[in-house]
PDB file of C-alpha atoms in Angstrom:
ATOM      1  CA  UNK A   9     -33.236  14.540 -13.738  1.00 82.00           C
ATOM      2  CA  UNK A  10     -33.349  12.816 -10.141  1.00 92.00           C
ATOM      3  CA  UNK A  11     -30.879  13.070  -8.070  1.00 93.00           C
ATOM      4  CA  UNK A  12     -29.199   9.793  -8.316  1.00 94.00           C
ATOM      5  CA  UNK A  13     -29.583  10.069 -12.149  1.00 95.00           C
ATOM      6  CA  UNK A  14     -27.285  13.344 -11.959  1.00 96.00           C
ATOM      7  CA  UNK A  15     -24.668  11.529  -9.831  1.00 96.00           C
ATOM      8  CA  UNK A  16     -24.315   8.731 -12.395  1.00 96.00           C
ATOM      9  CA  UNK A  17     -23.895  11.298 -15.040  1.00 95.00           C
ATOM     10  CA  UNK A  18     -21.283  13.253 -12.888  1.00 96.00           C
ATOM     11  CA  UNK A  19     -19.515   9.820 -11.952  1.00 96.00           C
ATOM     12  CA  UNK A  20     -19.656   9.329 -15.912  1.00 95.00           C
ATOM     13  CA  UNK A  21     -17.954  12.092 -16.788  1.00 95.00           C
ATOM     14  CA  UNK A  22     -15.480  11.231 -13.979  1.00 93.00           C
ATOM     15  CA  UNK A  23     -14.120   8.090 -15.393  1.00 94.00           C
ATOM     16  CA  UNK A  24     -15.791   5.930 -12.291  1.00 94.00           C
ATOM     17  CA  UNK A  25     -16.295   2.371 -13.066  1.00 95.00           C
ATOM     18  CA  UNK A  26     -20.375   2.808 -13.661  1.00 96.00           C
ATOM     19  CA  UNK A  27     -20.947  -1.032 -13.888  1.00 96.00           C
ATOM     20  CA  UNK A  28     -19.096  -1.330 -10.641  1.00 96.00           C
ATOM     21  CA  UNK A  29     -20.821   1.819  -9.318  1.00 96.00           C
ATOM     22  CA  UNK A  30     -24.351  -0.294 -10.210  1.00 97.00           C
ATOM     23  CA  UNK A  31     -23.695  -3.063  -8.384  1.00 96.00           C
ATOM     24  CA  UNK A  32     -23.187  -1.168  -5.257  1.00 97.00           C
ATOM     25  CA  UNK A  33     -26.395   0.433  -5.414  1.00 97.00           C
ATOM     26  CA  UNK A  34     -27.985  -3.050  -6.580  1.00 96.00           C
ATOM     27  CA  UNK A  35     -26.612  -4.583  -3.264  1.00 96.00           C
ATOM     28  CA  UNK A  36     -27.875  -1.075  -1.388  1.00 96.00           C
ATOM     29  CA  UNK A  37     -31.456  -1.745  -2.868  1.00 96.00           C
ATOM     30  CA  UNK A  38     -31.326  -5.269  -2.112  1.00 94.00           C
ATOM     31  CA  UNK A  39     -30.528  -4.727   1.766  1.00 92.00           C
ATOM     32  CA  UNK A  40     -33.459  -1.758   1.818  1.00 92.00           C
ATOM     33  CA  UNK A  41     -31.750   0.649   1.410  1.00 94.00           C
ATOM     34  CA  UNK A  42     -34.021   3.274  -1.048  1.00 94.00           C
ATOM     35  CA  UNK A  43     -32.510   7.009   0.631  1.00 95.00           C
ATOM     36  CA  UNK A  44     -31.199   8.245  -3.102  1.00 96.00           C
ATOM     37  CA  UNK A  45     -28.800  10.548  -0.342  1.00 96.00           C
ATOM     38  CA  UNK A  46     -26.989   6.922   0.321  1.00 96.00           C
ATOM     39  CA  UNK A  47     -27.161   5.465  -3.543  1.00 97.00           C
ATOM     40  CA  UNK A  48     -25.621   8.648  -4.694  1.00 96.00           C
ATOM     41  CA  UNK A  49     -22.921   7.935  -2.830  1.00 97.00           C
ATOM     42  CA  UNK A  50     -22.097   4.629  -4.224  1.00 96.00           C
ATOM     43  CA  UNK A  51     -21.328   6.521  -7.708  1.00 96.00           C
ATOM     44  CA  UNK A  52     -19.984   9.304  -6.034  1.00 96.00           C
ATOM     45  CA  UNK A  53     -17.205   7.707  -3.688  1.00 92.00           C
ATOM     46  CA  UNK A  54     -15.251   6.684  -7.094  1.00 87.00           C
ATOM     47  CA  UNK A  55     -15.723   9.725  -8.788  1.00 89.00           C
ATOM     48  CA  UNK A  56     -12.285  11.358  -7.560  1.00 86.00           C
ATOM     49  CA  UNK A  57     -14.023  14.491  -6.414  1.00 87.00           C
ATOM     50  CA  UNK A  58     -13.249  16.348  -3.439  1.00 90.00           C
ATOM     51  CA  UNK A  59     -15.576  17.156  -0.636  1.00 92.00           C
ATOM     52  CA  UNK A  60     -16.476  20.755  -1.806  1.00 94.00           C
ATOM     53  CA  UNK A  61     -17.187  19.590  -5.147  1.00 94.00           C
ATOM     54  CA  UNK A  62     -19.721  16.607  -4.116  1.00 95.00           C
ATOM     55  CA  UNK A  63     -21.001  19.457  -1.065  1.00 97.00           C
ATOM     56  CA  UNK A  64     -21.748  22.008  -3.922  1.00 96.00           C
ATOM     57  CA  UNK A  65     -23.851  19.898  -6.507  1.00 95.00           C
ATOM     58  CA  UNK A  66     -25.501  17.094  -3.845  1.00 96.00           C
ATOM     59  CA  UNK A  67     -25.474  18.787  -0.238  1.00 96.00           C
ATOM     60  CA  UNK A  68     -24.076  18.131   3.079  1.00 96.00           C
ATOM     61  CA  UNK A  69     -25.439  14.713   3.774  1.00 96.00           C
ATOM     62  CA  UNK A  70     -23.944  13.240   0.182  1.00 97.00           C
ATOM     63  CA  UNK A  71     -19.970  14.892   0.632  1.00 96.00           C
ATOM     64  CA  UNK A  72     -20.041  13.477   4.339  1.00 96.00           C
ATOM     65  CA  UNK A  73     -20.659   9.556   3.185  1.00 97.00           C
ATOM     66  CA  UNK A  74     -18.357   9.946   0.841  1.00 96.00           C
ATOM     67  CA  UNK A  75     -15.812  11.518   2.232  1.00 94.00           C
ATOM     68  CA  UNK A  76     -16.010   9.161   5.126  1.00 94.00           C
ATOM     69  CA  UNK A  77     -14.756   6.283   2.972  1.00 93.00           C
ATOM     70  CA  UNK A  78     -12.726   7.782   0.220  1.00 90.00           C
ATOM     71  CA  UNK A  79      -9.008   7.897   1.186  1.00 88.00           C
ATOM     72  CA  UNK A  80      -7.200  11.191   0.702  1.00 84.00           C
ATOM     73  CA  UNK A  81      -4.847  10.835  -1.972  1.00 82.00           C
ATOM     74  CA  UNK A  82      -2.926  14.294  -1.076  1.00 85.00           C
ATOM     75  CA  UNK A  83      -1.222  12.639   2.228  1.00 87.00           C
ATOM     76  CA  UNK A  84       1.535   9.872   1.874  1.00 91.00           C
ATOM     77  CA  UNK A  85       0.632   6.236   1.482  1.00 87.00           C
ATOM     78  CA  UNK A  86       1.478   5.278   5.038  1.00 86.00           C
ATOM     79  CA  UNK A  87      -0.175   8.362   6.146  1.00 92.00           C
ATOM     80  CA  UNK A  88      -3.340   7.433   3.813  1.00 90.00           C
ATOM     81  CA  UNK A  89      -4.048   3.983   5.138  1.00 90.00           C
ATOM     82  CA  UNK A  90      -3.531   4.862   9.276  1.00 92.00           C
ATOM     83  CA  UNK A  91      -6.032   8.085   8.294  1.00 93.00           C
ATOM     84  CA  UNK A  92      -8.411   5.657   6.651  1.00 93.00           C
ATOM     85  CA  UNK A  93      -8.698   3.688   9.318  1.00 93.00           C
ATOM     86  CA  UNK A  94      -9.825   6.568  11.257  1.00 94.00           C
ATOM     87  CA  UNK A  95     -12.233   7.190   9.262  1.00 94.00           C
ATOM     88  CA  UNK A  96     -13.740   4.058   8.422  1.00 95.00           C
ATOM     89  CA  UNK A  97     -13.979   3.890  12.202  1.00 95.00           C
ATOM     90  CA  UNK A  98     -15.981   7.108  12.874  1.00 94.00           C
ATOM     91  CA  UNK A  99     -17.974   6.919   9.314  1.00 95.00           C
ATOM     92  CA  UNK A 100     -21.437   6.814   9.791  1.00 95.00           C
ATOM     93  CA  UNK A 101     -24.046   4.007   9.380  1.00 95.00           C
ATOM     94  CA  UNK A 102     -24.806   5.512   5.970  1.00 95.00           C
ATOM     95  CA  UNK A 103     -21.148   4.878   4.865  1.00 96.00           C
ATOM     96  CA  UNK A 104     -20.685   2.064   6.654  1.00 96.00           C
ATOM     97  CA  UNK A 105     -23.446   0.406   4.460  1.00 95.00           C
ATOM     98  CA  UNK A 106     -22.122   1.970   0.914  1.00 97.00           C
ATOM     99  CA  UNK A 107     -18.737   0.567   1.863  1.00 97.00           C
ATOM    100  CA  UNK A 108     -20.031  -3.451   2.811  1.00 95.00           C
ATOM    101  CA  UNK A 109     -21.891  -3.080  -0.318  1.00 96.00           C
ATOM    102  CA  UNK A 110     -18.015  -2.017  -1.952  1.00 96.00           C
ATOM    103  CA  UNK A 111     -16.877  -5.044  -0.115  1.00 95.00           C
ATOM    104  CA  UNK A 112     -19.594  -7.482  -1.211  1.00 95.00           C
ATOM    105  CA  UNK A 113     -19.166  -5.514  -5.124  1.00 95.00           C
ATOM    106  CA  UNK A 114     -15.118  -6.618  -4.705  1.00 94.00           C
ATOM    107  CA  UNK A 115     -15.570 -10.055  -3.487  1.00 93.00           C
ATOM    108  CA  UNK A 116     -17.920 -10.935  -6.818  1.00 92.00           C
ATOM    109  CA  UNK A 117     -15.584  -9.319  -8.913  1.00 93.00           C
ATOM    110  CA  UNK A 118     -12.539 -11.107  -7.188  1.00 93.00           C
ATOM    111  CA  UNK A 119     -14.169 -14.571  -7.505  1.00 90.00           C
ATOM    112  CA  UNK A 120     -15.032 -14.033 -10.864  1.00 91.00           C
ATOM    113  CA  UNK A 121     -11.648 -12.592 -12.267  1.00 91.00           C
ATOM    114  CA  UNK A 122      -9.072 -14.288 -13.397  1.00 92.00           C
ATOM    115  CA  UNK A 123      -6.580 -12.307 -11.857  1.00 92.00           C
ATOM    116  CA  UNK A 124      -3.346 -13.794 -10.592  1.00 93.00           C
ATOM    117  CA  UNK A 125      -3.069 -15.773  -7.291  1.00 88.00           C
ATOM    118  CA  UNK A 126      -1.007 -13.375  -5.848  1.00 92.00           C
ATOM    119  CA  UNK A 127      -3.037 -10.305  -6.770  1.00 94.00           C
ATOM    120  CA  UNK A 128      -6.303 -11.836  -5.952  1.00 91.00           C
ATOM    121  CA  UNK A 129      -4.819 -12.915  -2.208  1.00 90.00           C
ATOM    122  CA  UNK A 130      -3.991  -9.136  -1.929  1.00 93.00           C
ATOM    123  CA  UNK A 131      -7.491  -7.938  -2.928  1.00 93.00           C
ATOM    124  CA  UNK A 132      -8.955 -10.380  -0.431  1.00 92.00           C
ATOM    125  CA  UNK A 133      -6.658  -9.607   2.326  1.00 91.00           C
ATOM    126  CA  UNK A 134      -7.573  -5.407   2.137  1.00 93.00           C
ATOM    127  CA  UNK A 135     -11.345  -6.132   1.717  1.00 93.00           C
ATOM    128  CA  UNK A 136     -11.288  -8.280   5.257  1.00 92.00           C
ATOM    129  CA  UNK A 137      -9.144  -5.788   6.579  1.00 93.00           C
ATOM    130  CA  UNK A 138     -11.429  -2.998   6.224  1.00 94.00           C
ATOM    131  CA  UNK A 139     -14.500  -5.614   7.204  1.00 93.00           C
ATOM    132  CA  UNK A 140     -12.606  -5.953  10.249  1.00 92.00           C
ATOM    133  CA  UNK A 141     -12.529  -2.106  11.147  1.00 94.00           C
ATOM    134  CA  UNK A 142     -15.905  -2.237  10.166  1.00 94.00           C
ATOM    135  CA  UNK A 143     -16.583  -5.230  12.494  1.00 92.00           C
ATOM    136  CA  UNK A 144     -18.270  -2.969  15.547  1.00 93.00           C
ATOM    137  CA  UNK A 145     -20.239  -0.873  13.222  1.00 94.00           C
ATOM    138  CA  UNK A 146     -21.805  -3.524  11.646  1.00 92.00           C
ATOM    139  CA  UNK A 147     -22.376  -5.046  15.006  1.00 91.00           C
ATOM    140  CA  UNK A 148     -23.831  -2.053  16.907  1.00 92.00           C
ATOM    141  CA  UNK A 149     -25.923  -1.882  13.619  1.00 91.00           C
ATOM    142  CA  UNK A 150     -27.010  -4.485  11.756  1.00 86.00           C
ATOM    143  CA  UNK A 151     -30.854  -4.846  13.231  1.00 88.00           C
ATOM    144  CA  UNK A 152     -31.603  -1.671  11.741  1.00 88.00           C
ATOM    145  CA  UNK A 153     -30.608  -3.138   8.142  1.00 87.00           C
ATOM    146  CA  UNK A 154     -31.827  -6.574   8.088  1.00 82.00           C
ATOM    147  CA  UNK A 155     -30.702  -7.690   4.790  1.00 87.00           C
ATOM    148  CA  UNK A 156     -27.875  -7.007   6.024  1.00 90.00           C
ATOM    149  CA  UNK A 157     -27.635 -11.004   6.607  1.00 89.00           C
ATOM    150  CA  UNK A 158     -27.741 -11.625   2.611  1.00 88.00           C
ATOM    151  CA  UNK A 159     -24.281  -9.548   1.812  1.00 89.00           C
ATOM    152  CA  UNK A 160     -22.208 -11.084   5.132  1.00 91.00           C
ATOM    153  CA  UNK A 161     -23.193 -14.461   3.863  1.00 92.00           C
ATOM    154  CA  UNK A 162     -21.901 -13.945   0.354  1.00 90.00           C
ATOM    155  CA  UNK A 163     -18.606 -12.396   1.567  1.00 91.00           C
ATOM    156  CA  UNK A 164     -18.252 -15.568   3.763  1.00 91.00           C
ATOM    157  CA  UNK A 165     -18.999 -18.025   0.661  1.00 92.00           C
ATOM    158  CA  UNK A 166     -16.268 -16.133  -0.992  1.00 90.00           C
ATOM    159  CA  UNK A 167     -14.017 -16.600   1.824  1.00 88.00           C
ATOM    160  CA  UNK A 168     -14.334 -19.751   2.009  1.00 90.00           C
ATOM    161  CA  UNK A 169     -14.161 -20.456  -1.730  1.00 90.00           C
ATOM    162  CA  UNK A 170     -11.054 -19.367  -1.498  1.00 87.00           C
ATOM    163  CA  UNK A 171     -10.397 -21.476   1.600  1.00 87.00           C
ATOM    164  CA  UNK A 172     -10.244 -18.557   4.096  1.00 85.00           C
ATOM    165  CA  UNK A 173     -11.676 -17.884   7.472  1.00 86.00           C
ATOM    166  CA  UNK A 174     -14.983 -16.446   7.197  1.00 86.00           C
ATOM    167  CA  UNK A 175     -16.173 -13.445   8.692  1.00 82.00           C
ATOM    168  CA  UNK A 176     -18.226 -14.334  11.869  1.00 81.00           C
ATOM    169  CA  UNK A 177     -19.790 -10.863  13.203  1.00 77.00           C
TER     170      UNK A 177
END
């Protein structure tokens, strides 16, 4: 079993959202990304493990994308959102990458849904938001992902579907 095969079989048993999971390592693959380090982590970020856990069974490299953009769930809400900030703003290319692909995943699945209005405006509001800490990141580092290009764009047509300001980076 490769790597990334046994990190969709621990996400499995994890109760992660595998189709959801897919996508993000679709959009990974379609960008360039092929490190199986980096697509592990798109299962493994919504697996609800905890750093020692992923650090154990997939190494160093794998527990620090994730845990650079999952949110700790032991610290109050308030306290969760200003700490995820932080570390959406110190996460490393690799993250940065697995969490625009998130994005991109989120903005599909919000155009597609039928979800209520108000729900939907929510969803969109948090994904810019955390494009927006993302913003310098993506700036600093977009030449050394090219396809990079492809995933902004579709975030902006979904913006603009939903007759919001796009995303200009």
């Amino acid at each position: 079993m490769t790597i990334l095969e046994d990190a969709e079989s621990f996400a499995r048993i994890r109760n992660a959202d595998i189709p959801f999971c897919k996508s993000i390592v679709f959009r990974l693959k379609s960008v360039g990304v092929g490190d199986e380090k980096i697509l592990c982590a798109a299962y493994l970020q919504n697996a609800g493990s905890n750093f020692e856990e992923i650090f154990e069974r997939f190494g160093r490299e794998v527990a620090i994308i994730v845990a650079s953009i999952a949110k700790d769930k032991s610290l109050p809400k308030a306290a969760q959102d200003e700490q995820y900030v932080k570390q959406l703003q110190n996460a490393p290319w690799e993250s940065v990458l697995v969490k625009l692909c998130e994005i991109s995943a989120n903005m599909k699945f919000i155009k597609e849904s039928d979800m209520s209005r108000t729900k939907r405006t929510k969803l969109l509001k948090q994904n810019m938001h955390h494009l927006n800490i993302l913003r310098k990141q993506i700036v600093e580092n977009r030449a050394r992902t090219p396809g990079i290009e492809k995933l902004l764009d579709g975030v902006n047509e979904t913006l603009l579907y939903f007759k919001q300001r796009p995303l200009s980076i």
